[in-house]
mmCIF file of N, CA, C and O in Angstrom:
data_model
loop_
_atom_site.group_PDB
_atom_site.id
_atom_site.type_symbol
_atom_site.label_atom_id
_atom_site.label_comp_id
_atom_site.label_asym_id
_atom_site.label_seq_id
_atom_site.Cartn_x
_atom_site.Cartn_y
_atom_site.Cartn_z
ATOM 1 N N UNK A 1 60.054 -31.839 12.434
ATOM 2 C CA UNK A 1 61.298 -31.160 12.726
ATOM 3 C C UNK A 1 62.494 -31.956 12.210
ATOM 4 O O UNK A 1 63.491 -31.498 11.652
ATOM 5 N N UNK A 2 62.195 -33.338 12.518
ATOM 6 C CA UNK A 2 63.335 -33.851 11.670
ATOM 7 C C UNK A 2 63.628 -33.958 10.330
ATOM 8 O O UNK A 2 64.759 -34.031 9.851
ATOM 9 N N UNK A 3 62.235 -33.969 9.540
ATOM 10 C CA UNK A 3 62.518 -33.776 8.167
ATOM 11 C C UNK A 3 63.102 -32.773 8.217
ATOM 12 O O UNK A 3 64.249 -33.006 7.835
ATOM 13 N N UNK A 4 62.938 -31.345 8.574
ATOM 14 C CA UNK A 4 63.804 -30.173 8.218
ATOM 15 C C UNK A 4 64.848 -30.158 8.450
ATOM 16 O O UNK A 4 65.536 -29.657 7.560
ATOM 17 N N UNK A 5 65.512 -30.597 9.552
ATOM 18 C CA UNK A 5 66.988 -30.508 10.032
ATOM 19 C C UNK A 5 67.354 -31.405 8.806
ATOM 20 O O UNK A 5 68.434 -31.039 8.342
ATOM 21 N N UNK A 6 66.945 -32.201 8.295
ATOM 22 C CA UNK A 6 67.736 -33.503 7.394
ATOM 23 C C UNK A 6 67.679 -32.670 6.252
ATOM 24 O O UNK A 6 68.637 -32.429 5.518
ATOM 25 N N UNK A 7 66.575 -32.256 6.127
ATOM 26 C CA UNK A 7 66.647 -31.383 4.225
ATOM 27 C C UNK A 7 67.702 -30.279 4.423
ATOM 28 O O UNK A 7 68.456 -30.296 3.450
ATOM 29 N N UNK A 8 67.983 -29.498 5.150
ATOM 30 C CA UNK A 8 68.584 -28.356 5.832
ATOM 31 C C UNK A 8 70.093 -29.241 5.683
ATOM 32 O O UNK A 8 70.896 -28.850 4.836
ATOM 33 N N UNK A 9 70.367 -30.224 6.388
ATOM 34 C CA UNK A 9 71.745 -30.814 5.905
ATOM 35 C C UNK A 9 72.404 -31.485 5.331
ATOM 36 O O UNK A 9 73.559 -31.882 5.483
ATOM 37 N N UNK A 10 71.319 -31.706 4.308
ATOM 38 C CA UNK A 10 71.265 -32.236 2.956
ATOM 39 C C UNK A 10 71.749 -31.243 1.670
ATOM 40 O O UNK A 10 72.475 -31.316 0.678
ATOM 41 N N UNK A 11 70.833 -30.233 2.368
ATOM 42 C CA UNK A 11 70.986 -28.924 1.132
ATOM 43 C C UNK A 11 72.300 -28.365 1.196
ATOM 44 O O UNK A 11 72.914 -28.292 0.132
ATOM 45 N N UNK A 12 72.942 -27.885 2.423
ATOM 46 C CA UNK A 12 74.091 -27.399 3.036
ATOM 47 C C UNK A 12 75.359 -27.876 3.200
ATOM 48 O O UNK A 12 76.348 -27.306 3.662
ATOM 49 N N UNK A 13 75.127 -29.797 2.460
ATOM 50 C CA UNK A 13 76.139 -30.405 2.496
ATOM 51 C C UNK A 13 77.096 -30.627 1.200
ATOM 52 O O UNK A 13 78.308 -30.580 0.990
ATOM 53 N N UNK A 14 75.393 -31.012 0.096
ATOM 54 C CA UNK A 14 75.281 -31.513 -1.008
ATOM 55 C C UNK A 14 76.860 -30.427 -1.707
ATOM 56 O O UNK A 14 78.030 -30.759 -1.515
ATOM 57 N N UNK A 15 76.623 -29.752 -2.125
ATOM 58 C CA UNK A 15 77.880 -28.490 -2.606
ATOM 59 C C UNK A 15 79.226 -29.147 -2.358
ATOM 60 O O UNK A 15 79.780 -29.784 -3.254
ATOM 61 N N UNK A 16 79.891 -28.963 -0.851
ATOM 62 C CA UNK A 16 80.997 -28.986 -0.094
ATOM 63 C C UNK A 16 81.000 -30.365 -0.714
ATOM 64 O O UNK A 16 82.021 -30.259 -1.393
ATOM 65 N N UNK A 17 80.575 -31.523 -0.930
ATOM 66 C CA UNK A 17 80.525 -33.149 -0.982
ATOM 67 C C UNK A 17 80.862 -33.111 -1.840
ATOM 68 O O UNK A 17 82.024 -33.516 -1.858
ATOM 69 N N UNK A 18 80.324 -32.667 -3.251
ATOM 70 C CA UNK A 18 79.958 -32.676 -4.404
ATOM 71 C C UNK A 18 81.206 -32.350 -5.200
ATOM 72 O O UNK A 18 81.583 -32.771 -6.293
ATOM 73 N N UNK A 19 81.762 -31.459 -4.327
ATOM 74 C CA UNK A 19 83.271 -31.173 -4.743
ATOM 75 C C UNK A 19 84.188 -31.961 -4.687
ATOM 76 O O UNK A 19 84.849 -32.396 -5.630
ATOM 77 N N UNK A 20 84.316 -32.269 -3.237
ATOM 78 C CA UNK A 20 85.475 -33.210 -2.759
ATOM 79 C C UNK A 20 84.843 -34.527 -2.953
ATOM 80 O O UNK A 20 85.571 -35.347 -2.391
ATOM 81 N N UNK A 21 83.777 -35.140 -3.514
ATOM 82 C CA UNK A 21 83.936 -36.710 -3.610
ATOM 83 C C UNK A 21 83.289 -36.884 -5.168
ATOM 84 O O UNK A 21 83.441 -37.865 -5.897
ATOM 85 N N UNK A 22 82.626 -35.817 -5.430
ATOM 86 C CA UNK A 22 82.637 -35.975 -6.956
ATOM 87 C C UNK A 22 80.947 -36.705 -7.024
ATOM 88 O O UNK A 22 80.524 -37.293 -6.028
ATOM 89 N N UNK A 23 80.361 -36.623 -7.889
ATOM 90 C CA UNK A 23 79.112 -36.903 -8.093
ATOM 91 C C UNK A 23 78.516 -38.478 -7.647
ATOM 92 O O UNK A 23 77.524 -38.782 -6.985
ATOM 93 N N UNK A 24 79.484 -39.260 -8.255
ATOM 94 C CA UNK A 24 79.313 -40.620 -7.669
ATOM 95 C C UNK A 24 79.716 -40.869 -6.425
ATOM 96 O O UNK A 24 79.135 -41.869 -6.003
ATOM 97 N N UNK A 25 80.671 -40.269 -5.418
ATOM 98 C CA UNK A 25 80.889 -40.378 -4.399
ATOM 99 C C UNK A 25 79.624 -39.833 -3.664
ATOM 100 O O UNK A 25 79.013 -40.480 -2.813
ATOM 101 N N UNK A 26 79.308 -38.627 -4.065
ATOM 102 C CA UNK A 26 78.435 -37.693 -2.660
ATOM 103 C C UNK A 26 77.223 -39.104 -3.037
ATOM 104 O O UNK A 26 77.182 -39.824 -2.039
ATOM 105 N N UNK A 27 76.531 -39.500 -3.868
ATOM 106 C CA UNK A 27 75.105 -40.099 -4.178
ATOM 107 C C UNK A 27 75.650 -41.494 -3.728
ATOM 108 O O UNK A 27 74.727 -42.118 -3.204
ATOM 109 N N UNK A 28 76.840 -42.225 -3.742
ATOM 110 C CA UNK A 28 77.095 -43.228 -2.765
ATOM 111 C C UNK A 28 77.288 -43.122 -1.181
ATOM 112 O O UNK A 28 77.589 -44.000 -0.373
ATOM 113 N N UNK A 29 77.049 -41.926 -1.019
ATOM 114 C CA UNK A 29 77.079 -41.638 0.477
ATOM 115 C C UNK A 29 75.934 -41.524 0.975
ATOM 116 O O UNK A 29 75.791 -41.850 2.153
ATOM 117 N N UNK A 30 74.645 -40.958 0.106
ATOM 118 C CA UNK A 30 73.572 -41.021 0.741
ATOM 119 C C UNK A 30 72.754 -42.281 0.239
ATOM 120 O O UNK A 30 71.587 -42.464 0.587
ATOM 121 N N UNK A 31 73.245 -42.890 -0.360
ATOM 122 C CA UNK A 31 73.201 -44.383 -0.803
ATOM 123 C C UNK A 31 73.057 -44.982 0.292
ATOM 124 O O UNK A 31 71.973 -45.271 0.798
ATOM 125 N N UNK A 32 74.506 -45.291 0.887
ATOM 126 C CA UNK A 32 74.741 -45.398 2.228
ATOM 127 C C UNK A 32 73.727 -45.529 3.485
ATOM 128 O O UNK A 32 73.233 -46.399 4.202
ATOM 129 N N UNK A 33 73.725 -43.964 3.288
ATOM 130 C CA UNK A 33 72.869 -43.993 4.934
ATOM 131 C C UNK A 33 71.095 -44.168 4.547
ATOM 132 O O UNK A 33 70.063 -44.118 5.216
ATOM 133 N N UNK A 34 71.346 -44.340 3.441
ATOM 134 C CA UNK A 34 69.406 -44.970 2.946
ATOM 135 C C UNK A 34 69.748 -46.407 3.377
ATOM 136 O O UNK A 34 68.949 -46.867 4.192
ATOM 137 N N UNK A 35 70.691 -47.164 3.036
ATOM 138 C CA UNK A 35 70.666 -48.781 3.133
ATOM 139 C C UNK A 35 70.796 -49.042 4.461
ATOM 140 O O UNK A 35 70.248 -50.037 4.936
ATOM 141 N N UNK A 36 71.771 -47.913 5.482
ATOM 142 C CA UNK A 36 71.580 -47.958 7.237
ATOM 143 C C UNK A 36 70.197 -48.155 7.857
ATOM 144 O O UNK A 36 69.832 -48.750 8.870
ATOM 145 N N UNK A 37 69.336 -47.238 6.615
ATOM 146 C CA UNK A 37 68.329 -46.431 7.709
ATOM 147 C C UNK A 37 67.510 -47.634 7.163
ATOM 148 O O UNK A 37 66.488 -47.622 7.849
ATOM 149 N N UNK A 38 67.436 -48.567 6.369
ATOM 150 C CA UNK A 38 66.419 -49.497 5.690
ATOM 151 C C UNK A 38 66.804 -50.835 6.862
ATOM 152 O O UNK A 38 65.947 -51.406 7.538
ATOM 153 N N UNK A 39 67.859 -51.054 6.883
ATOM 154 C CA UNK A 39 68.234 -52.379 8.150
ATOM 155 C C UNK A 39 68.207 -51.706 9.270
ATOM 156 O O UNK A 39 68.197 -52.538 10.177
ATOM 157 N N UNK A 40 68.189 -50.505 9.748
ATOM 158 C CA UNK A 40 67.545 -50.160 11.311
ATOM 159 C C UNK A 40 66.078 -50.572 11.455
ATOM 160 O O UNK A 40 65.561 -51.139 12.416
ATOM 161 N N UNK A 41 65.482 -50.156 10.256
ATOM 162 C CA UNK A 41 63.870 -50.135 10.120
ATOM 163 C C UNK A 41 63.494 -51.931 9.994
ATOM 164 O O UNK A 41 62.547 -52.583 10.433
ATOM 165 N N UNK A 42 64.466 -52.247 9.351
ATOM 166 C CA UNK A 42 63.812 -53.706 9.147
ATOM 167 C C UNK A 42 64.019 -54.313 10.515
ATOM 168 O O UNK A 42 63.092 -54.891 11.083
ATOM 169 N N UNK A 43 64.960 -54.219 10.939
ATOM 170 C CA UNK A 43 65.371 -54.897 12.324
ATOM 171 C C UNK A 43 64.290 -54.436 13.266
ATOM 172 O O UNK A 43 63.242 -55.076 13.356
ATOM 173 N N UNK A 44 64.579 -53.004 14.193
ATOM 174 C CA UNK A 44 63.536 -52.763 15.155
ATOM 175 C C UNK A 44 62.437 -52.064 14.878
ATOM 176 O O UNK A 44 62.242 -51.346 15.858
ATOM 177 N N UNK A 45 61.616 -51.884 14.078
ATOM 178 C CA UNK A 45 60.278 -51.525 14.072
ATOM 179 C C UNK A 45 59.416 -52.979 14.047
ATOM 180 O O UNK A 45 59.720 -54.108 13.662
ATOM 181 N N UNK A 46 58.524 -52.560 14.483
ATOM 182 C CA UNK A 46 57.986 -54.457 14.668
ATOM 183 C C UNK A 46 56.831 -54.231 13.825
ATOM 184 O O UNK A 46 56.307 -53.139 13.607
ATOM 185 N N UNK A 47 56.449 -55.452 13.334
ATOM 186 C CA UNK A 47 55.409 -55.899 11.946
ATOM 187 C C UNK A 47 53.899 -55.382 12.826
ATOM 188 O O UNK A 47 53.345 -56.011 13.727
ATOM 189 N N UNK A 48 53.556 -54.298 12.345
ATOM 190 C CA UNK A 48 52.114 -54.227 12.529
ATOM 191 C C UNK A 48 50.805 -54.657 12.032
ATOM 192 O O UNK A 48 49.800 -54.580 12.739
ATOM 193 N N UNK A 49 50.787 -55.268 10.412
ATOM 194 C CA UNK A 49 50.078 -55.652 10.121
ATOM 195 C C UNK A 49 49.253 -56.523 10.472
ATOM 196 O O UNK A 49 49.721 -57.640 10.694
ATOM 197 N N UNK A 50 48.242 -56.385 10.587
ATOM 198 C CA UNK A 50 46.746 -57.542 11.088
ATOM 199 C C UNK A 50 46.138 -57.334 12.635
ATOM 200 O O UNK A 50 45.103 -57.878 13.020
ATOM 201 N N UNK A 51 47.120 -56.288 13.599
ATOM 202 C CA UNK A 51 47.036 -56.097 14.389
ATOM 203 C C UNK A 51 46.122 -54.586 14.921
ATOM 204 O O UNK A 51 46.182 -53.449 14.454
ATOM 205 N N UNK A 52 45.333 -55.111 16.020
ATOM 206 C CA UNK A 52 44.639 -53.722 16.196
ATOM 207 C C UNK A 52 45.599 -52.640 16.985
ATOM 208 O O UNK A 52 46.750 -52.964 17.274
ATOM 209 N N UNK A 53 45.155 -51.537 17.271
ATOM 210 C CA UNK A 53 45.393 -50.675 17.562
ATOM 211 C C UNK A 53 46.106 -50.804 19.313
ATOM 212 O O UNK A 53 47.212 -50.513 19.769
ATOM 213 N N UNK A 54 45.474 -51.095 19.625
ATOM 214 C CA UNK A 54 45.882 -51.999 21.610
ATOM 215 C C UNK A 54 47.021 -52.768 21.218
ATOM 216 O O UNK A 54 48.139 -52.375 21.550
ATOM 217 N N UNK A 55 46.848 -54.014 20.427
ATOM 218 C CA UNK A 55 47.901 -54.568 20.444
ATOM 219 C C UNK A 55 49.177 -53.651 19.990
ATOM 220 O O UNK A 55 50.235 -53.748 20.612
ATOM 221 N N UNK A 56 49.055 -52.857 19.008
ATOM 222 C CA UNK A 56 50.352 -51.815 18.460
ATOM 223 C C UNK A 56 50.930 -51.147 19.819
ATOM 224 O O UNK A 56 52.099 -50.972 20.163
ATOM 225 N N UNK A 57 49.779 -50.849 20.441
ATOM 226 C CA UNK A 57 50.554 -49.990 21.606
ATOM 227 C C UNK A 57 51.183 -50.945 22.679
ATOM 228 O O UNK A 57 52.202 -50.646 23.302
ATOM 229 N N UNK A 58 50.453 -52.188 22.855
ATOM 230 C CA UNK A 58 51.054 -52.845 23.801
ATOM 231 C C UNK A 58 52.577 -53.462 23.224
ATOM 232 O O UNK A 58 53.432 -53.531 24.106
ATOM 233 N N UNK A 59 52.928 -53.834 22.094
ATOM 234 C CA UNK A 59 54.016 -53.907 20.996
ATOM 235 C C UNK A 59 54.854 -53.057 21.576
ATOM 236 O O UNK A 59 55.751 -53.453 22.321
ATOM 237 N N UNK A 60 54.619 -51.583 21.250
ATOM 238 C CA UNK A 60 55.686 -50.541 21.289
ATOM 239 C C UNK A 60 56.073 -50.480 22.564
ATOM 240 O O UNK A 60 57.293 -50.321 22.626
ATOM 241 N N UNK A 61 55.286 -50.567 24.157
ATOM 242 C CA UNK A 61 56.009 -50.201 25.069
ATOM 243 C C UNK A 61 56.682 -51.556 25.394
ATOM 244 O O UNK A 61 56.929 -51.572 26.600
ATOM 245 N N UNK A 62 57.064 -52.672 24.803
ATOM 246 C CA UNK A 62 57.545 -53.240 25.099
ATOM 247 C C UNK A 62 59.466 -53.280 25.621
ATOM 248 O O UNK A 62 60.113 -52.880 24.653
ATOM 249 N N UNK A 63 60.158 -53.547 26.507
ATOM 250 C CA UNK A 63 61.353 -53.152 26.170
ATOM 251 C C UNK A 63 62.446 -53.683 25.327
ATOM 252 O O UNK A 63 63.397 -53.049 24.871
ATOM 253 N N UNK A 64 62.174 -54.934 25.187
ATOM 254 C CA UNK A 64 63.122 -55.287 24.416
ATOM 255 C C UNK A 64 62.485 -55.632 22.901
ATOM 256 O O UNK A 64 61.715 -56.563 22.666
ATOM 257 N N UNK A 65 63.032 -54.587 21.865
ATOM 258 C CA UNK A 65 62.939 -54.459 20.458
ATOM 259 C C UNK A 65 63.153 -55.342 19.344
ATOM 260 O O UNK A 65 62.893 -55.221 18.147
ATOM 261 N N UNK A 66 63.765 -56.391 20.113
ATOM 262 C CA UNK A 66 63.984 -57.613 19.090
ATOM 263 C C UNK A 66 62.754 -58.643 19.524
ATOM 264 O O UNK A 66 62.427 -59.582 18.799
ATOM 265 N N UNK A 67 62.231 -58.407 20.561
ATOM 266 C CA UNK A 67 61.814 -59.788 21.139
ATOM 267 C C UNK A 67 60.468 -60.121 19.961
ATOM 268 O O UNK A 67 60.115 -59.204 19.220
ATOM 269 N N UNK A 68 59.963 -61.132 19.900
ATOM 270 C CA UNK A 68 59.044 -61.930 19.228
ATOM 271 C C UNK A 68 57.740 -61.500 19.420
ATOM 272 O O UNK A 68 57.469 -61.318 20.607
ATOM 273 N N UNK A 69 56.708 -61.246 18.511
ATOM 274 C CA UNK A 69 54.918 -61.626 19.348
ATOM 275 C C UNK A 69 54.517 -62.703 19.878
ATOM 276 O O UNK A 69 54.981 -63.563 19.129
ATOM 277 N N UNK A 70 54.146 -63.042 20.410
ATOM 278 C CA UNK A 70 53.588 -64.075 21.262
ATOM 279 C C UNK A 70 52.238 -63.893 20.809
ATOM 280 O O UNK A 70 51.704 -62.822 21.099
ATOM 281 N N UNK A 71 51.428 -64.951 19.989
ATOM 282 C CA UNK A 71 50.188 -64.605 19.601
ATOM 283 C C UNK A 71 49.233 -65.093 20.726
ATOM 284 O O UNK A 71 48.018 -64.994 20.554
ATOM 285 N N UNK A 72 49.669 -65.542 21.712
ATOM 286 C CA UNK A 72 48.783 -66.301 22.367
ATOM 287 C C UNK A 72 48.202 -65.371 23.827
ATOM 288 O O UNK A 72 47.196 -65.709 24.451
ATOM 289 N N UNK A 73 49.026 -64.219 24.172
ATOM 290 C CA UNK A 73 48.680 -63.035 24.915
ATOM 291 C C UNK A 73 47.658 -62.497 24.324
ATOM 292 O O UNK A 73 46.879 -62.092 25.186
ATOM 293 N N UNK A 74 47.321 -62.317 23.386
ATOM 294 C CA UNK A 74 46.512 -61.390 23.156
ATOM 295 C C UNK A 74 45.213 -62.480 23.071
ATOM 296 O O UNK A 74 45.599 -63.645 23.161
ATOM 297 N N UNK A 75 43.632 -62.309 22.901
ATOM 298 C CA UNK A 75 42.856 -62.809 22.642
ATOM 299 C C UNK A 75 42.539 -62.588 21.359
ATOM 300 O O UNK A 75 43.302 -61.933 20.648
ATOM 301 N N UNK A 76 40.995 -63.268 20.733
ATOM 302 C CA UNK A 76 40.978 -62.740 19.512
ATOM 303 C C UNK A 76 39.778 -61.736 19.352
ATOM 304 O O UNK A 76 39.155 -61.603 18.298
ATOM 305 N N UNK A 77 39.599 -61.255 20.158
ATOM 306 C CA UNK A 77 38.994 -59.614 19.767
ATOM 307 C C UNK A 77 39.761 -58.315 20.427
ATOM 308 O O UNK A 77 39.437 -57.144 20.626
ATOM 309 N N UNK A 78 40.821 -59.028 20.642
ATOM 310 C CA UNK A 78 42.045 -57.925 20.550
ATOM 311 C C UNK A 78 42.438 -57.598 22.045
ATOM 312 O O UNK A 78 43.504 -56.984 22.068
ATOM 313 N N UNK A 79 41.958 -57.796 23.179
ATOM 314 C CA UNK A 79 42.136 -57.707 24.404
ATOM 315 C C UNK A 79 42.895 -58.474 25.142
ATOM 316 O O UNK A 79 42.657 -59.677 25.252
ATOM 317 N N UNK A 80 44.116 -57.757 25.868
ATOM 318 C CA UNK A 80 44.978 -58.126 26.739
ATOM 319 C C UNK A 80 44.665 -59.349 27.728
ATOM 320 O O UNK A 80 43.792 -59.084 28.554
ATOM 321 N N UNK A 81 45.192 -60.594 27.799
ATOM 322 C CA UNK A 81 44.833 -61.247 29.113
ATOM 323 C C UNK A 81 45.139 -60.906 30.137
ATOM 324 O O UNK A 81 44.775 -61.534 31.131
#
């Protein structure tokens, strides 16, 4: 659903933009919110690689989004202490 709403106001914008900021303006605008959406992603999505599936979930409900892994919670066949 969100891809559609985004293509939907992408498509519906592109025109009206295109006018008033001119070709290099509208494509520096979605420039823009690609380089937002790349440092949201780098910041709080947390590194999943090497990790099983338990640990991902125990990761995500965590509350605070910056905080660190702690490799030493987990064991090494993947189970919670």
């Amino acid at each position: 659903m969100v891809n559609w709403f985004s293509a939907f106001g992408v498509t519906f914008l592109f025109a009206n933009m295109e006018e008033s900021l001119q070709d290099y303006g509208t494509f520096w605008f979605y420039t823009s919110i690609l380089g937002f959406a790349f440092i949201f992603v780098f910041i709080l999505v947390p590194e999943t690689k090497g990790l099983s599936n338990w640990e991902i979930q125990l990761a995500l409900k965590r509350k605070n989004p910056f905080g660190e892994r702690e490799t030493s919670e987990f064991k090494s066949n993947g189970n919670f202490k």
